[in-house]
Coordinates of C-alpha atoms in Angstrom, one line a residue:
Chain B
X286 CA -57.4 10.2 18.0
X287 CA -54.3 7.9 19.3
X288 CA -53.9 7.1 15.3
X289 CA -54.2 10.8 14.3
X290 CA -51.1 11.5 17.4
X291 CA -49.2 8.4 16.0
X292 CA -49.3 9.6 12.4
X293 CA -48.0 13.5 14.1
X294 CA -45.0 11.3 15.3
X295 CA -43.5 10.7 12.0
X296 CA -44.0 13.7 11.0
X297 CA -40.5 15.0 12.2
X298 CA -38.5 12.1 10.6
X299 CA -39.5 13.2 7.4
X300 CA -38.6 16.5 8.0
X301 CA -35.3 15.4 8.9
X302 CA -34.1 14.6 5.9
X303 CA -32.8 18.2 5.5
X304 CA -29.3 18.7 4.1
X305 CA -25.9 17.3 6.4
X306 CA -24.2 20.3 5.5
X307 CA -26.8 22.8 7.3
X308 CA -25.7 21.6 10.8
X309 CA -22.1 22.3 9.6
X310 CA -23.0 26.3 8.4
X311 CA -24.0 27.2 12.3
X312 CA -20.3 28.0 13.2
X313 CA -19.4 31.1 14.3
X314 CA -17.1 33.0 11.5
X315 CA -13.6 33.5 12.1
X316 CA -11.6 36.2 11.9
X317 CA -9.8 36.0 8.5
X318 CA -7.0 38.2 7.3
X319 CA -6.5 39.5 3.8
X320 CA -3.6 38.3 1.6
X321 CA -1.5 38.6 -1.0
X322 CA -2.9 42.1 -1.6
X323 CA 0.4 43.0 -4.0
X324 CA 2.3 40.4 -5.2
X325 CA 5.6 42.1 -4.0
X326 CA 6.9 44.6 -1.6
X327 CA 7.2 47.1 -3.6
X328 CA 4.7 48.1 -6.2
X329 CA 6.7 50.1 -9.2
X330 CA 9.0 51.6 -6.6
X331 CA 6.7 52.6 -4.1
X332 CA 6.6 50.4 -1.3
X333 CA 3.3 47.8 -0.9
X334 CA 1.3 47.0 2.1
X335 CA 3.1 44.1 2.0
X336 CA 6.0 42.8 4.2
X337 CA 7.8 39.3 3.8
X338 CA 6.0 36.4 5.5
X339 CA 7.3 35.7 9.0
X340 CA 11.4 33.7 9.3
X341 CA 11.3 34.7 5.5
X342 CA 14.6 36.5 4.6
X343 CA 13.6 38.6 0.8
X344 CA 16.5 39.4 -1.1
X345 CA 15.4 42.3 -3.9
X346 CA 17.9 43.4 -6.6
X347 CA 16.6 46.6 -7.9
X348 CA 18.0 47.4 -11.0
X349 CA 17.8 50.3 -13.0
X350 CA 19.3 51.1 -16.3
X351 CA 19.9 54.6 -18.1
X352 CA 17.4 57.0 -20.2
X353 CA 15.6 55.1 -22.9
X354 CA 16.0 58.4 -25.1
X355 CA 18.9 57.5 -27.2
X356 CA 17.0 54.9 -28.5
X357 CA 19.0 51.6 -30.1
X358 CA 22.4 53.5 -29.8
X359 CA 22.5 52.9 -26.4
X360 CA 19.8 49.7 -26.3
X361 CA 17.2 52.2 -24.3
X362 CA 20.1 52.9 -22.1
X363 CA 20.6 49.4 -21.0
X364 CA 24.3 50.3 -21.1
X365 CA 24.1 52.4 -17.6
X366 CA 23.1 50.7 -14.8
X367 CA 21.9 52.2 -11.5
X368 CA 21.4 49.6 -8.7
X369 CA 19.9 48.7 -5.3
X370 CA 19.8 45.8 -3.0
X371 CA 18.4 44.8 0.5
X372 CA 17.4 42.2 2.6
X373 CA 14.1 42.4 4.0
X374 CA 13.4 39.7 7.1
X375 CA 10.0 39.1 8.4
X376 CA 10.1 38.4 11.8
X377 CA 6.0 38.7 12.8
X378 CA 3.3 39.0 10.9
X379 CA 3.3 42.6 11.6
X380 CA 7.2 43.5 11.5
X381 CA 9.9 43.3 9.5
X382 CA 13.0 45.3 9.0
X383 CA 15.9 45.5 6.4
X384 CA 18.6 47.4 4.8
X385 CA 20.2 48.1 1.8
X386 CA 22.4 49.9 -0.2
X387 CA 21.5 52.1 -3.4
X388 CA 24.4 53.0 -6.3
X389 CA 22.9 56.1 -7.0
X390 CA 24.5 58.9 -4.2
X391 CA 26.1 55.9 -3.0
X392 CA 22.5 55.6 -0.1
X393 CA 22.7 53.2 2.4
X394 CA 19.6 52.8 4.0
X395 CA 18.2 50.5 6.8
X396 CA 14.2 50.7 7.5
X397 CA 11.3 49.1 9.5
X398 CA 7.9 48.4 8.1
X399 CA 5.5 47.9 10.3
X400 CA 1.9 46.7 9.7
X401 CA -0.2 48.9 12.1
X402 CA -3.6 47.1 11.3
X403 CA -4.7 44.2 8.9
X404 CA -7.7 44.1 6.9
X405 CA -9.8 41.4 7.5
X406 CA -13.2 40.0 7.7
X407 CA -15.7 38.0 9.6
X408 CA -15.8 38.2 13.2
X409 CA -13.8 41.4 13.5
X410 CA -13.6 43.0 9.8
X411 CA -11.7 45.9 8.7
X412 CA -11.8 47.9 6.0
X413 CA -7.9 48.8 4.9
X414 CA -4.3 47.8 6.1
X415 CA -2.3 50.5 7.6
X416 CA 1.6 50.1 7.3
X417 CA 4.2 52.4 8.7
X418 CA 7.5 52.6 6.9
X419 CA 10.5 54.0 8.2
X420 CA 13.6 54.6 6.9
X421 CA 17.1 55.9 7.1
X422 CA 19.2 57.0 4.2
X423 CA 23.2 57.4 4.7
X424 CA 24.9 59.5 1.8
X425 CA 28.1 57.6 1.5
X426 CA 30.1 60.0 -1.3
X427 CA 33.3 60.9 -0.9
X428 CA 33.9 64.1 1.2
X429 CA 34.3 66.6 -1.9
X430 CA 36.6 69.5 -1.3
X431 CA 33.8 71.9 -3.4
X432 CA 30.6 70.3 -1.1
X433 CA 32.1 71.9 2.4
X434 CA 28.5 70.7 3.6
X435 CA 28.8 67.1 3.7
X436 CA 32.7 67.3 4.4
X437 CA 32.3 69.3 8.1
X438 CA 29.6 67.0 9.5
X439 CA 28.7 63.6 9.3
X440 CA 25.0 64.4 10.2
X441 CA 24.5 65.9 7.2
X442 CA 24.6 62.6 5.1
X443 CA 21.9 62.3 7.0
X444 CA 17.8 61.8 5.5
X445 CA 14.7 60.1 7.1
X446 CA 12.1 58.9 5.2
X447 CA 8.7 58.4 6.9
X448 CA 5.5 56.8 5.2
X449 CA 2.2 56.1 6.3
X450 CA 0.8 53.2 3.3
X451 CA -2.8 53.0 3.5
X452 CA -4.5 50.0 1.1
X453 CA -7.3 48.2 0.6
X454 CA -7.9 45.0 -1.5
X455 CA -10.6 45.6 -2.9
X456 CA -11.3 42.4 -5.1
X457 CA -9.4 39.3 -6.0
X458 CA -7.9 41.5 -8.8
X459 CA -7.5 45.3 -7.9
X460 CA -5.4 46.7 -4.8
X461 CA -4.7 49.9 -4.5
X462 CA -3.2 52.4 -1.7
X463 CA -2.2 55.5 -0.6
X464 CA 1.2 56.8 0.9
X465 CA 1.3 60.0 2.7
X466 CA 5.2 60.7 2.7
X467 CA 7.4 62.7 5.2
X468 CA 10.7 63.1 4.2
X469 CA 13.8 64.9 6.2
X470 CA 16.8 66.3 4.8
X471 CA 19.5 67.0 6.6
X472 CA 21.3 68.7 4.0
X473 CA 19.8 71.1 0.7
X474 CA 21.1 71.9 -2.2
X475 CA 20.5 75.8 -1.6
X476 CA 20.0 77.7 1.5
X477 CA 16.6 78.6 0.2
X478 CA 15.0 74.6 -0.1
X479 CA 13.5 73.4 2.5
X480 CA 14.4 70.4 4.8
X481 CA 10.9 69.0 5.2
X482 CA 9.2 67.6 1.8
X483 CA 5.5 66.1 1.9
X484 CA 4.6 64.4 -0.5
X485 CA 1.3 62.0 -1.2
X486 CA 1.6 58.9 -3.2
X487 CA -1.0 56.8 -4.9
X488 CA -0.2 53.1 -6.1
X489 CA -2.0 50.3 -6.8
X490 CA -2.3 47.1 -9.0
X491 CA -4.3 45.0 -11.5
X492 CA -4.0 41.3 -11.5
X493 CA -4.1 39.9 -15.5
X494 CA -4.0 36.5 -14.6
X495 CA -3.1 34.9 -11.4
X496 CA 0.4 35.2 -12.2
X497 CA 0.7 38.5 -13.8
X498 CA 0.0 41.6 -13.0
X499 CA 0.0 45.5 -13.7
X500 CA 1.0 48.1 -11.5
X501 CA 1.3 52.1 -11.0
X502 CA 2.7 54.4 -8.5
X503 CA 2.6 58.2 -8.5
X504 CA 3.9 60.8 -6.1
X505 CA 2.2 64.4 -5.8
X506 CA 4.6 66.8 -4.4
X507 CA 2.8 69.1 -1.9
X508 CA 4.2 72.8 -1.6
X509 CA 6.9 74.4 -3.0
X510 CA 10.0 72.7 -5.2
X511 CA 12.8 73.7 -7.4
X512 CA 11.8 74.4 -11.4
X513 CA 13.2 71.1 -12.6
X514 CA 11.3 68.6 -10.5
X515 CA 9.7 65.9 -12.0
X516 CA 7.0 64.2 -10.4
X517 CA 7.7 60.3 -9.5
X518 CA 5.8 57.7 -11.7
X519 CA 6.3 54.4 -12.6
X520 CA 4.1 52.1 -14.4
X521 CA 5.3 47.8 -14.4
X522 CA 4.4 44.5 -14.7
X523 CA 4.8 41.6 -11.6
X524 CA 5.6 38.0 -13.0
X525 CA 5.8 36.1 -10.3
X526 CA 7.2 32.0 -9.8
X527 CA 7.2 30.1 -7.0
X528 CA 9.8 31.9 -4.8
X529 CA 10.4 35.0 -6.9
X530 CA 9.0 37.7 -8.3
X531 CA 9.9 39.5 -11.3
X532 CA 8.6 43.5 -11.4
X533 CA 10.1 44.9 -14.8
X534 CA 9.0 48.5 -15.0
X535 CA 9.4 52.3 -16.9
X536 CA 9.2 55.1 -14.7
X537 CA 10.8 58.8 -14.7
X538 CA 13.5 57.9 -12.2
X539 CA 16.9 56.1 -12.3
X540 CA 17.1 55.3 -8.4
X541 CA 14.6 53.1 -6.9
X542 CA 15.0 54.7 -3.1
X543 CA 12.6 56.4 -1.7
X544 CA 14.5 59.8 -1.6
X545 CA 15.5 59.6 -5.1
X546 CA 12.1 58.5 -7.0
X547 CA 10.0 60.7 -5.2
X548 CA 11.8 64.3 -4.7
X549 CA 14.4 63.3 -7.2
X550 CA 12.9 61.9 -10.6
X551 CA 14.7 63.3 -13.6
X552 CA 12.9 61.9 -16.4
X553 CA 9.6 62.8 -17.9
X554 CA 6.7 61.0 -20.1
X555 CA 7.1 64.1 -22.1
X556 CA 10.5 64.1 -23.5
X557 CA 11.2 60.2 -23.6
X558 CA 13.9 60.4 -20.8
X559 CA 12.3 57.5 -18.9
X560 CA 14.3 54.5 -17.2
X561 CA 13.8 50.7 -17.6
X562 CA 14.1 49.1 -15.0
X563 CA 13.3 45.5 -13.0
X564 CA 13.2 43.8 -9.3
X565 CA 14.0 40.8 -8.9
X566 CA 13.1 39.2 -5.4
X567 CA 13.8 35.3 -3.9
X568 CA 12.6 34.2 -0.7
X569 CA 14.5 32.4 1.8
X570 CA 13.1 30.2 4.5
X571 CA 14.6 30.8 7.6
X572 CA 12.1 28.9 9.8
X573 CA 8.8 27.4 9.6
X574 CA 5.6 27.6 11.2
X575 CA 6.0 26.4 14.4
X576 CA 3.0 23.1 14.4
X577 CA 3.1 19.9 17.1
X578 CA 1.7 18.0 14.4
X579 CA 4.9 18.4 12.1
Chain J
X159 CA -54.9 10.8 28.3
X160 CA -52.8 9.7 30.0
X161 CA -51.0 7.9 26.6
X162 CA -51.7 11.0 24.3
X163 CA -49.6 13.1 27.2
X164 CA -46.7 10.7 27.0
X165 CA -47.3 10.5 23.4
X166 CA -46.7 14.3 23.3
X167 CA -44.0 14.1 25.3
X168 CA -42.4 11.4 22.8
X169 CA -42.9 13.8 20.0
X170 CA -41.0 17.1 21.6
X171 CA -38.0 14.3 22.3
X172 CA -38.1 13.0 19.0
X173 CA -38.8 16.8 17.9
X174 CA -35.8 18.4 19.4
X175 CA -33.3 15.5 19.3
X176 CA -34.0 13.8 16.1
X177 CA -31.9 11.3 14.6
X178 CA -28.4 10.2 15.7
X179 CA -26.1 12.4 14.5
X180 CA -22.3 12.4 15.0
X181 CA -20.2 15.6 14.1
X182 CA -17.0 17.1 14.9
X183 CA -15.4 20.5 13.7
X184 CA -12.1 19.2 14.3
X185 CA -11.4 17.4 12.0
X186 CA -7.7 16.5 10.0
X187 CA -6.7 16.5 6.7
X188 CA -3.3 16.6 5.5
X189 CA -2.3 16.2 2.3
X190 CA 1.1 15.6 0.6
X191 CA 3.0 16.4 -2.6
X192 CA 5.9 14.2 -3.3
X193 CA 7.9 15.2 -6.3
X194 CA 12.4 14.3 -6.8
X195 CA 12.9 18.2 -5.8
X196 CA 10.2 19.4 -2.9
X197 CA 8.3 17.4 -0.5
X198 CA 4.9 19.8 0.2
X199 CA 2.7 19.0 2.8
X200 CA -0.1 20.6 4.3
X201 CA -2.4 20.4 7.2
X202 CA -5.6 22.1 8.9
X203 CA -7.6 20.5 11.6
X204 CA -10.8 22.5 11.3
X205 CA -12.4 20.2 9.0
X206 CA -16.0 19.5 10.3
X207 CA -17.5 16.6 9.4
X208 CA -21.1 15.2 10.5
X209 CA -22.8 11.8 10.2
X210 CA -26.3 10.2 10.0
X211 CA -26.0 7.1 12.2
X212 CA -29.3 5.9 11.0
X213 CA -28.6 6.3 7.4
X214 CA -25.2 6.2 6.9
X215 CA -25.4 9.3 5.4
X216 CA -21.7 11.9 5.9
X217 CA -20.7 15.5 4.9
X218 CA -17.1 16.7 5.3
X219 CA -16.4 20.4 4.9
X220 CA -13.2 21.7 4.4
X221 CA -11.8 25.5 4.8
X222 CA -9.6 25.6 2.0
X223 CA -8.0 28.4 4.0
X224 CA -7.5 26.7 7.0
X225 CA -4.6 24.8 5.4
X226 CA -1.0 25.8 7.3
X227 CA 2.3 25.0 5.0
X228 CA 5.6 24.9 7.1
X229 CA 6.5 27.7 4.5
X230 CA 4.2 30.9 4.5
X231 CA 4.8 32.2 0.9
X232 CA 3.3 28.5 0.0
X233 CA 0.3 28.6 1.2
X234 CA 0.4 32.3 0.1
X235 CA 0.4 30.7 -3.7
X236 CA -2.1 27.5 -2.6
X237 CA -4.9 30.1 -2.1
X238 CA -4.4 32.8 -4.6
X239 CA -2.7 30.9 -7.7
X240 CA -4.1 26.6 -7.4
X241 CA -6.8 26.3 -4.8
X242 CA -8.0 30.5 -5.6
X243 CA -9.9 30.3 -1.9
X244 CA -11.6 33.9 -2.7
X245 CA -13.6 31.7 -5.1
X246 CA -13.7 28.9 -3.9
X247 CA -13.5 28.8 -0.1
X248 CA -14.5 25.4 0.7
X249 CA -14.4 21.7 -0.1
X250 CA -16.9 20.0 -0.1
X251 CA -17.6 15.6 0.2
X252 CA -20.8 14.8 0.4
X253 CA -22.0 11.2 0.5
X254 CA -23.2 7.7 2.2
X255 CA -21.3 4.4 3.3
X256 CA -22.5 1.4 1.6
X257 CA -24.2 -1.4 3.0
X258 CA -24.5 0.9 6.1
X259 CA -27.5 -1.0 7.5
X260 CA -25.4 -4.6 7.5
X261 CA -22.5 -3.2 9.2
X262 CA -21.7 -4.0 13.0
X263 CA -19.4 -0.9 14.8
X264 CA -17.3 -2.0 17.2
X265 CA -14.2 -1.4 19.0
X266 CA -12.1 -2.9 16.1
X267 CA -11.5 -1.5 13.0
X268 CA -14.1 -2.0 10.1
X269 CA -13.6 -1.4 6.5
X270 CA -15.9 0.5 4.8
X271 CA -16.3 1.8 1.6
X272 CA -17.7 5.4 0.7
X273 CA -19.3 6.4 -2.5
X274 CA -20.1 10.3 -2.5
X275 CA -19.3 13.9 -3.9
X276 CA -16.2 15.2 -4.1
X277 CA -16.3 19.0 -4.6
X278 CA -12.7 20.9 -5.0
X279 CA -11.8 24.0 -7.2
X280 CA -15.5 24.8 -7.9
X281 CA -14.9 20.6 -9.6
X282 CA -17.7 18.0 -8.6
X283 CA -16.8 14.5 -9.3
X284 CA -18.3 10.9 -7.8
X285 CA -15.8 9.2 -6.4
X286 CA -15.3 5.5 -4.1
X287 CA -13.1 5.0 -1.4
X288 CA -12.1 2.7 1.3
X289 CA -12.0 4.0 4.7
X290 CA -12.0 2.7 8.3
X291 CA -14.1 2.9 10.9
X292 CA -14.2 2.3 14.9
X293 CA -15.8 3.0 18.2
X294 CA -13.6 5.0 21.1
X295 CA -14.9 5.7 23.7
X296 CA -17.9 5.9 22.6
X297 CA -17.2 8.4 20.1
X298 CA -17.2 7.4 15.9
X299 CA -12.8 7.8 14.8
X300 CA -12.8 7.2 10.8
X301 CA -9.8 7.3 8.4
X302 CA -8.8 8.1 5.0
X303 CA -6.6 8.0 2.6
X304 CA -6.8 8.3 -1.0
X305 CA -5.2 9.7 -4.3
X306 CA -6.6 12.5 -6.1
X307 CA -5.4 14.2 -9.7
X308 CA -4.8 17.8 -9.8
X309 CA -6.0 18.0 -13.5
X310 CA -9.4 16.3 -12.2
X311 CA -10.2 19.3 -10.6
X312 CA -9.6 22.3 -12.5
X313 CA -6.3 23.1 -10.7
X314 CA -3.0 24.1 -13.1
X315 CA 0.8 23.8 -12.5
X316 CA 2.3 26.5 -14.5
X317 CA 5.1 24.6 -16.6
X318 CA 7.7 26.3 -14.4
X319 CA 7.0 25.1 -11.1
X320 CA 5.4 21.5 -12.6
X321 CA 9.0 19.7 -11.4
X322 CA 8.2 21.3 -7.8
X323 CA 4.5 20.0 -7.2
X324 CA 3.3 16.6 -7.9
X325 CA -0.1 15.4 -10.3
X326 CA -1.3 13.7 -7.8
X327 CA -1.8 14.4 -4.5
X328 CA -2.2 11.7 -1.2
X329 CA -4.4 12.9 1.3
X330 CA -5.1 11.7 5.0
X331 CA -8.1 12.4 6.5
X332 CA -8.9 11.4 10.2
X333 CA -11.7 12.3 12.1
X334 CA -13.0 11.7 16.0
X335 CA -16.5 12.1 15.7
X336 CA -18.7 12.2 18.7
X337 CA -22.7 12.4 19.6
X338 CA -24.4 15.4 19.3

């Protein structure tokens, strides 16, 4: 019997040679926010759920060149140039704000974008990221003696742009989103367009390699516009370096602001009058993560 | 009976204590790329680590995304373009200290030398290295340091940023371990 009770003793020793790593795995999981679900702020021209990292200042040159429909006379219009700029500072996780300044109407713009929620996973997952972007457009033409409008009050330079960007990253590879858009005008063209244009936006990207990717925006106008409108599309490819990323794009519009590619877009797939375009963005450290151990 | 009952009572110890085992989940590593245009370094202290006092037996796991870069758009790159976390989300070294059974821990520092599995990127490779070892306070402080290749394990430097981030990396490992 006492043998029999001795020979039960070892019994656990042996069974003890399990695996090191098993009493590591019992750790409760952490929260763990998604990243890098575009490579850039912007997708084609739509904006991404994306905002510059926190003390990071993002310079973006967003450069536009004419209609690619006159072919090598013009070098796919790469003669014209339509331009805008901004810087874009990160100062949380969740905020940043900017402002910049478009050639096309002569815009000057200053916005916030705000990240409402964050997907993640583990202890508390969510699904999507919700980003807020606001912005404010200044029409900066010259008062024209046949556009009374814009000569008798400064308000009417005026337009708001209001965006609710909803993404997901769904894999390693494919992101894509959704952008309800609000936009106000101050001032129409004709007494009988409307101030208030709603308009829903899809985007989303592709990653090729971990370097490159592909990307697409789209805007569906919802309710009534003038005859001409075209509807905003763009279709580009990221290339991104260490601190910058390159976005070189065709899309049906020649200003990369929100007002103009959306409820502005002159070009079509159908008739070739599409626009080259790329963004260029470099990172500047302002700061760094504030660490004891440093 | 009397001896079977302590017997019995032996065995639940034995059962529900086991061996010696020493572990911490806070554990440092730091590692640092040194190149003539950018100094990157890199640091997360929720490395867990546990070791077999009996057989001289270690793990150290490593949360590749726990790593913090004084530059957030770094460590953006570190996890989606070189270390590709998603996949790969830990590190993984696996091993035993030699000659465990002939060494005397002390207060002072002992040399030691660890032979065991490296896993990084997805790579396994068997690797040696020295390390240090100590009693403080009754808990089990180690140390680290070694030299690893990039190429060893899987991990490519475009051409265009190969000035900005060194071949081979040095990294510090320090760990307080104490009883469980």
């Amino acid at each position: 019997m006492k043998q029999f009770l001795l020979l039960f003793l070892f019994v656990p020793l042996f069974s003890q040679e399990e695996d090191l790593l098993d009493l590591l795995n019992d750790e409760e999981i952490k929260t763990e926010f998604v990243q890098a679900s575009f490579k850039g702020t912007r997708v084609v021209n739509a904006q991404s759920i994306e905002i510059p990292k926190p003390k990071i200042l993002q310079f973006m040159i967003q450069h536009r060149f004419g209609s690619i429909e006159n072919g090598f006379y013009d070098l796919f219009g790469t003669d014209y140039a339509s331009i805008r700029y901004d810087l874009h500072y990160g100062y949380s996780d969740k905020i940043s704000f900017g402002a910049g300044r478009s050639s096309y109407n002569k815009i000057y713009d200053i916005f916030f974008k705000t990240k409402l929620l964050r997907q993640s996973s583990g202890k508390s997952s969510l699904p999507i990221t919700i980003v807020l972007y606001n912005s404010i457009g200044i029409n900066s033409q010259k008062k024209a003696e046949n556009d009374i409008a814009i000569k008798e009050n400064f308000a009417n330079r005026i337009l708001y742009i209001n965006q609710i960007i909803i993404g997901r990253k769904f894999n390693r590879k494919l992101s894509l989103e959704v952008l309800p858009t609000y936009i106000h005008r101050n001032l129409v063209p004709k007494k009988s367009d409307s101030h208030s244009l709603i308009s829903f936006g899809f985007a989303g990207r592709y990653k090729l390699s971990n370097r490159v990717s592909l990307n697409l925006d789209y805007f569906l106008p919802i309710g009534e516009r003038a005859d001409l409108f075209n509807h905003g599309t763009g279709i580009g490819i990221d290339y991104e370096t260490g601190g910058h990323v390159f976005q070189i794009m065709i899309s049906t519009s020649q200003g990369p602001y929100e007002y103009t590619f959306i409820e502005n877009s002159t070009g079509s797939f159908n008739s070739s009058t599409l626009y080259l375009g790329f963004n260029i963005s470099r990172a500047f450290t302002l700061g760094s993560n504030k660490k004891e151990e440093w | 009976m009397f001896i079977m009952k302590r017997l019995l009572i032996l065995f639940i110890i034995s059962m529900s204590y086991g061996e010696d085992i020493y572990l911490t989940r806070q554990g440092i590593v730091e590692f640092f790329s040194s190149t003539p245009i950018e100094d990157i370094k890199a640091y997360n202290n929720q490395v867990s680590c546990v070791l077999n006092y009996e057989s001289g037996k270690f793990a150290f796991q490593v949360p590749i995304k726990g790593f913090m870069f004084k530059n957030g758009l770094m460590q953006e790159h570190f996890n989606e373009n070189y270390l590709e976390s998603d996949i790969y989300p830990k590190s993984i070294f696996k091993g035993m200290i030699n000659n465990w059974d002939s060494l005397a821990i002390n207060d002072s520092t002992l040399n030691i030398r660890l032979v065991g599995e490296l896993t990084i990127h997805g790579v396994t490779k068997t690797i040696e290295q020295n390390a240090t070892i100590w009693r403080k306070n009754g808990n089990l402080v180690g140390k680290c340091k070694f030299i690893i290749s990039l190429e060893d394990y899987d991990v490519k430097i475009p051409k265009i940023v190969r000035q900005n981030i060194a071949e081979l990396i040095e990294i510090n490992v320090n760990v307080n371990l104490s009883k469980r």
